[in-house]
Structure formats: C-alpha cells, structure tokens
CSV table of C-alpha atoms in Angstrom, one decimal:
chain,number,residue,atom,x,y,z
X,1080,UNK,CA,24.8,-28.1,7.4
X,1081,UNK,CA,21.5,-25.3,7.7
X,1082,UNK,CA,22.0,-21.9,8.4
X,1083,UNK,CA,18.9,-19.5,9.8
X,1084,UNK,CA,20.3,-16.1,10.5
X,1085,UNK,CA,18.9,-13.3,10.8
X,1086,UNK,CA,20.0,-9.7,11.1
X,1087,UNK,CA,17.6,-6.6,11.4
X,1088,UNK,CA,19.1,-5.4,7.2
X,1089,UNK,CA,18.6,-8.5,5.2
X,1090,UNK,CA,16.3,-10.1,8.0
X,1091,UNK,CA,15.8,-14.1,8.0
X,1092,UNK,CA,17.0,-15.9,5.3
X,1093,UNK,CA,18.1,-19.9,5.2
X,1094,UNK,CA,21.6,-21.1,3.8
X,1095,UNK,CA,23.2,-23.6,2.5
X,1096,UNK,CA,20.2,-25.1,0.4
X,1097,UNK,CA,20.1,-25.3,-3.3
X,1098,UNK,CA,16.6,-26.5,-5.1
X,1099,UNK,CA,14.8,-29.7,-5.3
X,1100,UNK,CA,16.8,-30.6,-1.0
X,1101,UNK,CA,13.5,-30.7,0.8
X,1102,UNK,CA,13.9,-27.9,2.7
X,1103,UNK,CA,11.2,-25.4,1.2
X,1104,UNK,CA,8.2,-28.4,1.4
X,1105,UNK,CA,9.3,-28.2,5.7
X,1106,UNK,CA,9.8,-25.1,6.1
X,1107,UNK,CA,7.1,-22.8,4.0
X,1108,UNK,CA,4.2,-24.9,7.1
X,1109,UNK,CA,6.4,-22.8,9.2
X,1110,UNK,CA,6.0,-19.4,7.4
X,1111,UNK,CA,8.6,-19.5,5.0
X,1112,UNK,CA,8.7,-18.3,1.6
X,1113,UNK,CA,10.5,-18.9,-1.9
X,1114,UNK,CA,12.0,-15.9,-3.0
X,1115,UNK,CA,12.8,-16.5,-6.8
X,1116,UNK,CA,15.0,-12.6,-7.2
X,1117,UNK,CA,17.5,-13.9,-4.9
X,1118,UNK,CA,17.0,-17.4,-4.7
X,1119,UNK,CA,17.2,-17.8,-1.2
X,1120,UNK,CA,14.3,-18.8,1.4
X,1121,UNK,CA,13.3,-16.4,3.6
X,1122,UNK,CA,10.5,-14.4,5.7
X,1123,UNK,CA,8.7,-12.6,3.9
X,1124,UNK,CA,9.3,-8.7,5.1
X,1125,UNK,CA,11.5,-10.2,7.2
X,1126,UNK,CA,13.7,-7.2,7.0
X,1127,UNK,CA,14.4,-4.4,9.0
X,1128,UNK,CA,12.2,-5.9,11.8
X,1129,UNK,CA,13.3,-8.1,15.5
X,1130,UNK,CA,13.4,-11.7,15.0
X,1131,UNK,CA,10.5,-14.4,14.6
X,1132,UNK,CA,11.2,-16.5,16.9
X,1133,UNK,CA,8.5,-18.1,17.0
X,1134,UNK,CA,8.5,-19.8,12.9
X,1135,UNK,CA,13.1,-19.7,13.7
X,1136,UNK,CA,12.3,-22.2,16.3
X,1137,UNK,CA,9.3,-24.3,14.6
X,1138,UNK,CA,11.1,-24.2,11.0
X,1139,UNK,CA,14.9,-25.9,12.4
X,1140,UNK,CA,13.0,-28.8,14.8
X,1141,UNK,CA,11.0,-29.5,11.9
X,1142,UNK,CA,14.3,-29.6,9.8
X,1143,UNK,CA,16.3,-31.5,12.7
X,1144,UNK,CA,13.3,-33.8,12.8
X,1145,UNK,CA,13.9,-34.9,9.1
X,1146,UNK,CA,16.9,-35.3,9.8
X,1147,UNK,CA,18.9,-32.4,9.0
X,1148,UNK,CA,21.5,-30.6,10.8
X,1149,UNK,CA,20.7,-26.9,11.9
X,1150,UNK,CA,22.2,-23.7,12.9
X,1151,UNK,CA,20.4,-20.4,14.2
X,1152,UNK,CA,21.8,-17.1,14.6
X,1153,UNK,CA,20.3,-14.2,15.3
X,1154,UNK,CA,22.1,-10.7,15.7
X,1155,UNK,CA,19.8,-8.3,16.1
X,1156,UNK,CA,22.7,-5.3,16.4
X,1157,UNK,CA,22.8,-6.0,12.2
X,1158,UNK,CA,21.6,-3.3,10.8
X,1159,UNK,CA,20.8,-0.4,8.6
X,1160,UNK,CA,19.7,2.9,8.7
X,1161,UNK,CA,15.5,4.5,7.9
X,1162,UNK,CA,16.8,6.6,5.9
X,1163,UNK,CA,18.9,3.3,3.8
X,1164,UNK,CA,16.1,1.3,4.3
X,1165,UNK,CA,13.7,3.9,2.2
X,1166,UNK,CA,15.3,4.9,-0.2
X,1167,UNK,CA,16.1,1.3,-1.3
X,1168,UNK,CA,12.1,0.7,-0.5
X,1169,UNK,CA,11.7,3.4,-3.0
X,1170,UNK,CA,14.6,2.0,-5.3
X,1171,UNK,CA,12.8,-0.8,-5.3
X,1172,UNK,CA,9.6,0.4,-6.4
X,1173,UNK,CA,11.1,2.1,-9.5
X,1174,UNK,CA,12.1,-0.8,-10.6
X,1175,UNK,CA,8.4,-2.0,-9.6
X,1176,UNK,CA,7.1,-0.3,-11.9
X,1177,UNK,CA,10.1,-0.8,-15.2
X,1178,UNK,CA,9.2,-3.9,-15.0
X,1179,UNK,CA,5.5,-3.8,-15.1
X,1180,UNK,CA,5.0,-0.6,-17.8
X,1181,UNK,CA,8.1,-2.8,-20.1
X,1182,UNK,CA,5.2,-6.2,-19.8
X,1183,UNK,CA,1.9,-4.1,-19.8
X,1184,UNK,CA,3.5,-2.7,-23.5
X,1185,UNK,CA,4.8,-5.5,-24.6
X,1186,UNK,CA,0.6,-7.2,-24.1
X,1187,UNK,CA,-0.4,-4.2,-26.0
X,1188,UNK,CA,1.3,-4.9,-28.8
X,1189,UNK,CA,0.7,-8.2,-28.7
X,1190,UNK,CA,-3.2,-7.8,-28.3
X,1191,UNK,CA,-3.2,-5.4,-31.2
X,1192,UNK,CA,-2.0,-8.0,-33.1
X,1193,UNK,CA,-3.6,-10.3,-32.4
X,1194,UNK,CA,-6.3,-8.9,-32.9
X,1195,UNK,CA,-5.4,-8.1,-36.4
X,1196,UNK,CA,-4.5,-11.1,-37.3
X,1197,UNK,CA,-7.9,-12.1,-36.2
X,1198,UNK,CA,-9.9,-9.0,-38.5
X,1199,UNK,CA,-7.2,-9.8,-41.6
X,1200,UNK,CA,-8.8,-13.9,-40.8
X,1201,UNK,CA,-12.5,-12.6,-40.2
X,1202,UNK,CA,-12.8,-11.3,-43.0
X,1203,UNK,CA,-11.2,-13.6,-45.9
X,1204,UNK,CA,-14.4,-15.5,-44.8
X,1205,UNK,CA,-16.9,-14.7,-46.7
X,1206,UNK,CA,-20.4,-12.3,-45.3
X,1207,UNK,CA,-23.3,-14.0,-43.6
X,1208,UNK,CA,-21.4,-17.7,-45.3
X,1209,UNK,CA,-22.6,-20.1,-42.7
X,1210,UNK,CA,-20.9,-23.3,-42.3
X,1211,UNK,CA,-21.8,-26.4,-44.9
X,1212,UNK,CA,-21.1,-30.4,-42.5
X,1213,UNK,CA,-21.9,-31.3,-46.4
X,1214,UNK,CA,-19.1,-29.6,-48.6
X,1215,UNK,CA,-16.1,-31.4,-48.8
X,1216,UNK,CA,-14.5,-27.5,-46.6
X,1217,UNK,CA,-16.5,-27.9,-43.4
X,1218,UNK,CA,-14.1,-29.4,-41.0
X,1219,UNK,CA,-10.9,-27.1,-42.8
X,1220,UNK,CA,-13.4,-24.2,-42.6
X,1221,UNK,CA,-15.0,-25.2,-38.7
X,1222,UNK,CA,-10.9,-25.5,-38.1
X,1223,UNK,CA,-9.7,-22.1,-39.4
X,1224,UNK,CA,-13.2,-20.2,-37.5
X,1225,UNK,CA,-12.6,-22.0,-34.1
X,1226,UNK,CA,-8.3,-20.7,-34.6
X,1227,UNK,CA,-9.7,-17.4,-35.3
X,1228,UNK,CA,-12.2,-17.3,-31.9
X,1229,UNK,CA,-9.1,-18.4,-29.6
X,1230,UNK,CA,-7.0,-16.0,-31.3
X,1231,UNK,CA,-10.1,-12.8,-30.5
X,1232,UNK,CA,-10.0,-14.3,-26.8
X,1233,UNK,CA,-6.2,-14.5,-27.1
X,1234,UNK,CA,-6.2,-10.9,-27.9
X,1235,UNK,CA,-8.6,-9.9,-25.2
X,1236,UNK,CA,-6.8,-11.5,-22.3
X,1237,UNK,CA,-3.3,-9.7,-23.2
X,1238,UNK,CA,-5.4,-6.5,-23.7
X,1239,UNK,CA,-7.0,-7.2,-20.2
X,1240,UNK,CA,-3.5,-8.1,-19.4
X,1241,UNK,CA,-1.6,-5.0,-19.4
X,1242,UNK,CA,-4.6,-2.8,-18.4
X,1243,UNK,CA,-3.5,-5.0,-14.9
X,1244,UNK,CA,0.2,-4.5,-15.0
X,1245,UNK,CA,-0.4,-1.0,-16.2
X,1246,UNK,CA,-2.2,-0.6,-12.9
X,1247,UNK,CA,0.7,-1.9,-11.0
X,1248,UNK,CA,3.8,0.0,-12.6
X,1249,UNK,CA,1.0,2.9,-11.9
X,1250,UNK,CA,0.8,2.3,-8.1
X,1251,UNK,CA,4.8,1.3,-7.7
X,1252,UNK,CA,6.2,4.3,-10.3
X,1253,UNK,CA,2.8,6.5,-7.4
X,1254,UNK,CA,4.7,4.9,-4.3
X,1255,UNK,CA,6.6,8.0,-3.0
X,1256,UNK,CA,4.8,10.0,-3.4
X,1257,UNK,CA,1.6,8.7,-1.2
X,1258,UNK,CA,4.6,7.2,1.7
X,1259,UNK,CA,5.4,10.7,1.9
X,1260,UNK,CA,2.1,12.4,2.1
X,1261,UNK,CA,1.7,14.8,4.9
X,1262,UNK,CA,-1.5,13.0,5.8
X,1263,UNK,CA,-0.4,9.5,5.7
X,1264,UNK,CA,2.8,10.3,7.4
X,1265,UNK,CA,1.2,12.4,10.4
X,1266,UNK,CA,-0.7,9.7,10.6
X,1267,UNK,CA,2.3,7.9,11.1
X,1268,UNK,CA,4.1,10.5,13.6
X,1269,UNK,CA,1.6,9.6,15.4
X,1270,UNK,CA,1.2,5.9,16.2
X,1271,UNK,CA,5.6,5.6,16.5
X,1272,UNK,CA,4.6,8.9,19.0
X,1273,UNK,CA,2.3,6.6,21.1
X,1274,UNK,CA,4.6,3.3,20.3
X,1275,UNK,CA,7.5,5.7,21.9
X,1276,UNK,CA,5.6,6.1,24.8
X,1277,UNK,CA,4.4,2.7,25.2
X,1278,UNK,CA,8.3,1.4,24.8
X,1279,UNK,CA,8.8,3.8,27.9
X,1280,UNK,CA,5.8,3.2,30.3
X,1281,UNK,CA,7.3,-0.5,29.1
X,1282,UNK,CA,11.2,0.3,30.7
X,1283,UNK,CA,9.3,1.7,33.2
X,1284,UNK,CA,7.1,-2.1,34.2
X,1285,UNK,CA,4.2,-1.0,33.3
X,1286,UNK,CA,1.0,-2.6,31.5
X,1287,UNK,CA,0.8,-0.9,27.6
X,1288,UNK,CA,-1.1,-1.4,25.2
X,1289,UNK,CA,-3.0,-3.7,27.4
X,1290,UNK,CA,0.1,-5.9,27.7
X,1291,UNK,CA,4.3,-6.3,29.6
X,1292,UNK,CA,7.3,-6.9,29.0
X,1293,UNK,CA,9.8,-8.8,29.8
X,1294,UNK,CA,12.5,-7.2,31.3
X,1295,UNK,CA,15.4,-9.8,31.4
X,1296,UNK,CA,18.8,-8.8,30.2
X,1297,UNK,CA,17.8,-9.6,26.2
X,1298,UNK,CA,13.6,-8.6,26.8
X,1299,UNK,CA,15.0,-4.4,28.3
X,1300,UNK,CA,18.3,-5.5,25.3
X,1301,UNK,CA,15.3,-4.9,22.9
X,1302,UNK,CA,13.4,-2.3,23.9
X,1303,UNK,CA,16.5,-0.7,23.9
X,1304,UNK,CA,16.2,-1.8,19.9
X,1305,UNK,CA,13.0,-0.7,19.7
X,1306,UNK,CA,13.4,3.0,21.2
X,1307,UNK,CA,16.3,3.8,19.1
X,1308,UNK,CA,14.6,2.6,15.8
X,1309,UNK,CA,11.2,4.1,17.0
X,1310,UNK,CA,12.8,7.1,17.5
X,1311,UNK,CA,15.4,7.0,14.5
X,1312,UNK,CA,12.0,6.7,12.5
X,1313,UNK,CA,10.0,9.8,13.9
X,1314,UNK,CA,13.3,12.1,13.5
X,1315,UNK,CA,13.2,11.1,9.6
X,1316,UNK,CA,9.4,11.4,8.9
X,1317,UNK,CA,9.5,15.1,11.4
X,1318,UNK,CA,12.3,15.6,8.6
X,1319,UNK,CA,9.7,14.8,5.4
X,1320,UNK,CA,6.5,17.1,7.5
X,1321,UNK,CA,9.1,20.0,7.6
X,1322,UNK,CA,10.1,20.4,4.5
X,1323,UNK,CA,6.7,19.8,3.5
X,1324,UNK,CA,5.7,23.8,5.5
X,1325,UNK,CA,8.2,24.7,4.1
X,1326,UNK,CA,7.1,23.1,0.8
X,1327,UNK,CA,3.5,25.4,1.3
X,1328,UNK,CA,2.0,22.5,3.4
X,1329,UNK,CA,0.3,23.7,6.8
X,1330,UNK,CA,-0.3,21.0,9.5
X,1331,UNK,CA,-3.7,22.0,10.7
X,1332,UNK,CA,-3.9,21.8,15.3
X,1333,UNK,CA,-6.7,23.5,17.8
X,1334,UNK,CA,-4.8,26.5,16.9
X,1335,UNK,CA,-6.5,27.5,13.2
X,1336,UNK,CA,-9.7,26.7,14.8
X,1337,UNK,CA,-12.7,28.9,16.3
X,1338,UNK,CA,-15.8,27.1,16.1
X,1339,UNK,CA,-18.1,28.4,13.9
X,1340,UNK,CA,-15.2,28.3,11.8
X,1341,UNK,CA,-15.3,25.7,8.6
X,1342,UNK,CA,-13.0,22.6,7.9
X,1343,UNK,CA,-12.1,21.4,4.9
X,1344,UNK,CA,-12.0,17.3,4.3
X,1345,UNK,CA,-12.0,15.0,1.3
X,1346,UNK,CA,-13.2,18.3,-0.7
X,1347,UNK,CA,-16.6,19.2,1.8
X,1348,UNK,CA,-16.6,21.9,3.9
X,1349,UNK,CA,-17.8,21.2,7.6
X,1350,UNK,CA,-18.9,24.3,10.2
X,1351,UNK,CA,-16.6,23.4,13.3
X,1352,UNK,CA,-19.2,22.9,16.5
X,1353,UNK,CA,-16.6,22.0,19.0
X,1354,UNK,CA,-12.5,22.8,18.7
X,1355,UNK,CA,-10.4,19.3,20.2
X,1356,UNK,CA,-7.2,19.1,21.0
X,1357,UNK,CA,-6.6,15.4,19.0
X,1358,UNK,CA,-9.8,16.4,16.5
X,1359,UNK,CA,-12.2,19.1,14.9
X,1360,UNK,CA,-16.3,18.3,16.4
X,1361,UNK,CA,-17.8,18.1,12.5
X,1362,UNK,CA,-21.8,17.4,11.7
X,1363,UNK,CA,-21.9,14.3,11.1
X,1364,UNK,CA,-23.6,11.4,8.7
X,1365,UNK,CA,-22.8,11.2,4.5
X,1366,UNK,CA,-23.9,13.9,3.5
X,1367,UNK,CA,-22.8,14.6,-0.2
X,1368,UNK,CA,-23.0,18.6,-0.6
X,1369,UNK,CA,-19.9,20.5,-1.1
X,1370,UNK,CA,-20.9,23.1,2.6
X,1371,UNK,CA,-22.5,20.9,5.9
X,1372,UNK,CA,-23.2,23.4,8.3
X,1373,UNK,CA,-24.9,23.3,11.5
X,1374,UNK,CA,-28.4,25.0,9.8
X,1375,UNK,CA,-28.8,22.7,7.0
X,1376,UNK,CA,-27.7,19.7,9.0
X,1377,UNK,CA,-29.4,16.6,7.5
X,1378,UNK,CA,-28.7,14.3,10.3
X,1379,UNK,CA,-28.7,14.6,13.9
X,1380,UNK,CA,-25.1,12.9,15.2
X,1381,UNK,CA,-21.3,14.5,14.9
X,1382,UNK,CA,-18.5,13.8,13.8
X,1383,UNK,CA,-14.8,13.8,14.9
X,1384,UNK,CA,-12.4,15.6,12.7
X,1385,UNK,CA,-8.9,14.1,13.2
X,1386,UNK,CA,-6.7,17.4,11.8
X,1387,UNK,CA,-4.9,15.2,9.7
X,1388,UNK,CA,-7.6,15.2,7.5
X,1389,UNK,CA,-7.4,18.5,7.2
X,1390,UNK,CA,-6.9,20.4,4.2
X,1391,UNK,CA,-7.9,23.7,4.7
X,1392,UNK,CA,-9.9,26.3,7.3
X,1393,UNK,CA,-12.1,29.7,6.3
X,1394,UNK,CA,-13.7,31.9,8.6
X,1395,UNK,CA,-17.7,31.9,8.9
X,1396,UNK,CA,-17.4,35.7,7.4
X,1397,UNK,CA,-15.6,34.8,4.3
X,1398,UNK,CA,-18.1,31.4,3.7
X,1399,UNK,CA,-21.0,33.5,4.4
X,1400,UNK,CA,-20.2,35.6,1.7
X,1401,UNK,CA,-18.6,32.9,-0.7
X,1402,UNK,CA,-22.6,31.3,0.0
X,1403,UNK,CA,-24.1,34.6,-1.1
X,1404,UNK,CA,-21.8,35.7,-3.9
X,1405,UNK,CA,-22.9,32.0,-5.3
X,1406,UNK,CA,-26.4,32.3,-5.1
X,1407,UNK,CA,-26.8,36.3,-6.4
X,1408,UNK,CA,-28.3,35.8,-10.2
X,1409,UNK,CA,-28.1,38.6,-12.9
X,1410,UNK,CA,-30.5,41.5,-13.0
X,1411,UNK,CA,-32.4,41.6,-16.4
C-alpha cells in the first residue's frame, strides 16, 4: 500500500515506497522528486503550502494504472507557525553554509596538494628536455608527463570546485540577512497586503487578480486558511521592520519628501520631481553620475522610485551646499 500524504507541516510525501520498487520512475513524470536527506519521494517546496492536487491526483492515477494500491491523504489543518518555519529555514541555511565551507576547504587542500605534486614532477624533468621517440625511455617519459599534465588539470578543477563551494557557503551564510533586509521585507509586506485584499474580495464573491475563487465549503475553508496564514506572515514581517526601525532604519514615505528634495537609491542621489503615494518621480535614464538633477538631466523621461528602494533623504539646500563645497578650490 502506498500513501501520498500532504500536510502543511511536512509537505507532500509518498509513504510505503522503497528503493528500486519502480515508484519513483512513475511519479517523477508528475512533478515528484527524491529527497536523499530524508530518503523519501515527494513534491519540492510543498511544505507550508496548500496541496498541489493536480500533481497528487496524476501521480496516484499513474501508480494505480501500474498495478499499485494507492491512497491519498490531504490534511490542510496540520500546519506549523510561520515563525517556526522561518527559524527552521535559517537553521538549514546555517547547516548548508557549514557543509559547503567544509567541502570548499577539502577541495582547496586537494588542489594545493596536487599542484605541489605536479611541480615536483615537473622539476624532475630537465629544463628544455624534449621527448625522444627513438630512446628506450620514450614511453615511460611520455606516460610520466601525461600523468603530470592530468594531475595539473585535476588541481585546477579542484581549485574551481573550491571557489564554487565557497560561493555557495557565502550565499547560505547570508541567507537570513538578505531575507530579513528591510527593503526586501517592505516589498514582501506590500505583496502580502495585496494578497490579503484579494482574499477578502474572493470571500465576498468578487473577482481579484483577474479571476474568482470557488465558494464551495471546501473553497471557503481554503480561503479562511489562506487569510489566517497571510495575516500571520504580515504580523511576523512587520515585527522585523519594527525591530529594524528601532535599530535606526527609516521607512521612507510621502511625509519625508517635498518637491526639490533629493532621494538616495543604489548609491546615487535623484532630485524629487513629484511626491506620490507609493513612489517618487525622479529624472529617468541610465545616468551614472552621483547626483542627477532636473537642471542637469541627460534623458528626457522620468522614472518612478518606490519608497522601499529609498535609502536616504536630503533637502535641496543641503545638497546645494555640499556640491558648492566640493567645487571650491584652495587659492594659491
């Protein structure tokens, strides 16, 4: 008996399968994959999400057609708190970082060892000594040089592998910092607020996002779950922003700017041409100067700068003062 079980806590997994029984070859065509870490077959990224019923139904039908006895169990009520899920994701990132760093160290050590061996072998060959096809030692000399060349190739490959794994380790190490970055978090909050508004419209029988949702008892139950989960995530991420503000981060908005001020974004200052509800209108174009103003603009069109991308504010008077000070030259 095979059981395809889905819960919000564990995701979608197949129970009752063992290696070599042919199940994986069937269900992989329906979006399932094998997870070596838990030695189980399931659907990737299915934890903390609603069941992907199309994949589950398709896999179950294919298994039954192949002669397997299959049952499907979907329990959407079994879920874990969002904060717990985030903590586990951060812990797994720490584990990945340590794993990749260890692999990078091993690869770097191997690379250095192989390079040292190859140098010793090269040093054993007299400088400028060519291969001598007519000499009795020709075959041994050629094999010696070929092995040395292969050794050097392995040393280079191990060095490249070390660099690759070191990059993976750094990315995993920075996972939580990037995920909790205030700008990223603000954009995530905006998306969740939009989703919550859509859920409320769907529950009222209205169209949102270009379509309507089913209001059958099962459909309403799913919408209520989504509403609860979305509200929980909003609370979590708003707490992250509140802590960032307590640490000195400024959440910029319309109240921080007036026309003529300057806003900083990605290391450059842009003159504010108009203050909007969700963004600032600034001079457009791929200008690479440190300060881009209306009077000195190169391109004719304007761009919008969302507030979650703003990292600084400066008045027009202060900007003029700083630019004047920069252009002053000492008199001789």
